Amino acid sequence: MEDGISSSVYIITQQTKAILTHDSSYYRSRILETQRESHSIHRPEQIIDHTCLLYGSTLEGRRAAVKDILKINSKVPVPIIPGKGVFMLPTSSTKNKDCVWLSFYQIKGYEQRDGQTYIVFNDGTGLYVNTSEKSFDLQFKRTSQVIAQLNRSIFFGKRSLPWNLY
């Protein structure tokens, strides 16, 4: 694979809750799942790109599609495995070390606490992220808009988008 990514790269699934940047001397990512936590030597974007490739696109290809839908250029949510409901949203610019990638359908709720946003997951666990509730709410709504647009054909027939993300 490109960039030295091997088959040992973590694969995002429906159990993935969050991927955080972990800047240690060895690990580059901390991965939270419903039943466990693990670490990876790959950066979050490498993990996301690798999983996107397994499902027929690249991270940049997915981003380009979403940029076209939302008419935005930054903090773009990514449909990782749209057919299985796996959509990830960044909490900030991906260049920011505090950026956390969160799985949309794993989020039960969120609220402002002590200058940060506390994310509550479906399994009852939680995570503080360095962003305002207002900013996170916008990201959450943007992701909802992408999901609605990509699922139009299920409810209304013929797909209005020129690409197929399934």
Short mmCIF file of C-alpha atoms in Angstrom, two decimals:
data_model
loop_
_atom_site.label_atom_id
_atom_site.label_comp_id
_atom_site.label_asym_id
_atom_site.label_seq_id
_atom_site.Cartn_x
_atom_site.Cartn_y
_atom_site.Cartn_z
CA MET A 1 0.00 0.00 0.00
CA GLU A 2 0.96 3.64 -0.35
CA ASP A 3 2.84 5.61 2.31
CA GLY A 4 4.14 2.40 3.88
CA ILE A 5 0.67 1.40 5.09
CA SER A 6 0.49 -2.33 5.51
CA SER A 7 -2.34 -4.74 6.23
CA SER A 8 -1.73 -4.15 9.95
CA VAL A 9 -3.55 -0.81 9.74
CA TYR A 10 -6.61 -0.61 11.97
CA ILE A 11 -9.86 -0.95 10.03
CA ILE A 12 -12.75 1.26 11.11
CA THR A 13 -15.96 -0.65 11.85
CA GLN A 14 -19.42 0.00 13.28
CA GLN A 15 -17.84 -0.54 16.72
CA THR A 16 -15.40 2.36 16.30
CA LYS A 17 -16.39 5.32 18.48
CA ALA A 18 -13.44 7.71 18.10
CA ILE A 19 -9.94 8.07 16.74
CA LEU A 20 -7.69 10.55 18.53
CA THR A 21 -4.22 11.80 17.69
CA HIS A 22 -1.78 10.23 20.15
CA ASP A 23 1.61 11.86 19.86
CA SER A 24 3.95 9.54 21.67
CA SER A 25 7.35 8.33 20.59
CA TYR A 26 5.71 5.33 18.89
CA TYR A 27 1.92 5.51 18.66
CA ARG A 28 0.18 8.08 16.47
CA SER A 29 -3.48 7.19 17.21
CA ARG A 30 -5.66 6.16 20.11
CA ILE A 31 -8.74 4.23 19.03
CA LEU A 32 -11.89 3.87 21.13
CA GLU A 33 -14.31 1.06 20.38
CA THR A 34 -17.43 -0.11 22.18
CA GLN A 35 -15.60 -2.86 24.06
CA ARG A 36 -11.96 -1.83 24.00
CA GLU A 37 -9.29 0.78 23.46
CA SER A 38 -6.22 0.31 21.29
CA HIS A 39 -3.34 2.27 19.81
CA SER A 40 -1.89 2.45 16.31
CA ILE A 41 1.37 3.57 14.81
CA HIS A 42 -0.64 5.17 11.98
CA ARG A 43 -2.08 8.69 12.02
CA PRO A 44 -5.90 9.01 12.11
CA GLU A 45 -6.00 10.15 8.46
CA GLN A 46 -3.98 7.10 7.38
CA ILE A 47 -6.44 4.83 9.18
CA ILE A 48 -9.41 6.62 7.60
CA ASP A 49 -7.85 6.56 4.12
CA HIS A 50 -7.03 2.85 4.45
CA THR A 51 -10.61 1.97 5.43
CA CYS A 52 -12.03 4.16 2.65
CA LEU A 53 -9.80 2.33 0.16
CA LEU A 54 -11.14 -1.02 1.35
CA TYR A 55 -14.64 0.27 0.54
CA GLY A 56 -13.88 1.64 -2.92
CA SER A 57 -12.60 5.19 -2.56
CA THR A 58 -9.92 7.33 -0.97
CA LEU A 59 -10.20 9.79 1.88
CA GLU A 60 -9.70 12.60 -0.64
CA GLY A 61 -12.39 11.15 -2.93
CA ARG A 62 -14.88 10.98 -0.06
CA ARG A 63 -13.95 14.51 1.02
CA ALA A 64 -14.43 15.84 -2.51
CA ALA A 65 -17.93 14.33 -2.67
CA VAL A 66 -18.90 15.83 0.70
CA LYS A 67 -17.39 19.22 -0.17
CA ASP A 68 -19.66 19.24 -3.21
CA ILE A 69 -22.74 18.36 -1.13
CA LEU A 70 -22.08 20.82 1.71
CA LYS A 71 -20.21 23.55 -0.20
CA ILE A 72 -17.51 23.70 2.50
CA ASN A 73 -13.75 23.24 2.48
CA SER A 74 -12.78 22.63 6.09
CA LYS A 75 -13.68 20.16 8.85
CA VAL A 76 -15.33 17.92 6.27
CA PRO A 77 -17.27 14.89 7.62
CA VAL A 78 -16.36 11.64 5.87
CA PRO A 79 -18.65 8.78 4.84
CA ILE A 80 -16.29 5.91 5.69
CA ILE A 81 -18.65 2.97 5.03
CA PRO A 82 -21.95 4.66 4.09
CA GLY A 83 -23.80 1.41 3.42
CA LYS A 84 -23.13 0.32 7.00
CA GLY A 85 -23.79 3.71 8.60
CA VAL A 86 -20.18 4.55 9.39
CA PHE A 87 -19.66 8.31 9.11
CA MET A 88 -16.82 10.11 10.88
CA LEU A 89 -16.73 13.80 11.76
CA PRO A 90 -13.66 15.80 12.81
CA THR A 91 -13.93 18.10 15.82
CA SER A 92 -11.45 20.60 14.37
CA SER A 93 -9.03 21.04 11.51
CA THR A 94 -7.18 17.80 10.85
CA LYS A 95 -3.92 19.77 11.18
CA ASN A 96 -4.85 20.50 14.81
CA LYS A 97 -3.33 18.01 17.28
CA ASP A 98 -6.59 18.17 19.29
CA CYS A 99 -8.65 16.92 16.35
CA VAL A 100 -10.78 13.91 17.27
CA TRP A 101 -12.62 11.85 14.67
CA LEU A 102 -15.99 10.71 16.03
CA SER A 103 -18.37 8.13 14.61
CA PHE A 104 -21.76 9.79 14.05
CA TYR A 105 -24.00 6.86 15.04
CA GLN A 106 -21.99 6.14 18.19
CA ILE A 107 -22.91 9.56 19.63
CA LYS A 108 -25.82 9.64 22.04
CA GLY A 109 -25.48 13.30 23.04
CA TYR A 110 -23.15 16.18 23.79
CA GLU A 111 -22.98 19.24 26.02
CA GLN A 112 -20.70 22.12 26.96
CA ARG A 113 -18.65 21.46 30.11
CA ASP A 114 -15.79 23.59 31.40
CA GLY A 115 -14.93 25.17 28.05
CA GLN A 116 -14.95 21.84 26.23
CA THR A 117 -17.65 19.63 24.75
CA TYR A 118 -18.44 16.37 26.49
CA ILE A 119 -19.48 13.64 24.04
CA VAL A 120 -21.67 10.84 25.42
CA PHE A 121 -21.51 7.58 23.50
CA ASN A 122 -24.30 5.01 23.18
CA ASP A 123 -22.48 2.62 25.52
CA GLY A 124 -22.57 5.22 28.34
CA THR A 125 -18.91 6.22 28.13
CA GLY A 126 -17.84 9.76 27.36
CA LEU A 127 -15.03 11.88 26.04
CA TYR A 128 -14.05 15.54 26.38
CA VAL A 129 -13.08 17.25 23.11
CA ASN A 130 -11.46 20.68 22.71
CA THR A 131 -14.21 22.46 20.80
CA SER A 132 -17.24 24.51 21.70
CA GLU A 133 -20.67 22.92 21.80
CA LYS A 134 -21.79 25.34 19.06
CA SER A 135 -18.94 24.28 16.76
CA PHE A 136 -19.54 20.60 17.47
CA ASP A 137 -23.28 21.01 16.90
CA LEU A 138 -22.53 22.44 13.45
CA GLN A 139 -20.29 19.46 12.65
CA PHE A 140 -22.97 17.04 13.84
CA LYS A 141 -25.61 18.75 11.69
CA ARG A 142 -23.32 18.81 8.66
CA THR A 143 -22.86 15.06 9.00
CA SER A 144 -26.64 14.61 9.29
CA GLN A 145 -27.06 16.57 6.07
CA VAL A 146 -24.56 14.31 4.26
CA ILE A 147 -26.33 11.18 5.53
CA ALA A 148 -29.71 12.52 4.41
CA GLN A 149 -28.39 13.41 0.95
CA LEU A 150 -26.68 10.05 0.45
CA ASN A 151 -29.84 8.18 1.48
CA ARG A 152 -32.31 10.13 -0.68
CA SER A 153 -32.64 7.28 -3.15
CA ILE A 154 -33.88 4.92 -0.42
CA PHE A 155 -36.86 7.18 0.19
CA PHE A 156 -37.37 8.88 -3.17
CA GLY A 157 -35.94 6.51 -5.77
CA LYS A 158 -33.46 7.68 -8.36
CA ARG A 159 -30.25 9.08 -6.88
CA SER A 160 -29.70 12.75 -7.63
CA LEU A 161 -25.94 12.56 -7.12
CA PRO A 162 -23.56 11.61 -9.97
CA TRP A 163 -21.44 9.29 -7.80
CA ASN A 164 -22.15 6.12 -5.93
CA LEU A 165 -20.69 5.82 -2.43
CA TYR A 166 -22.05 2.35 -1.68
#
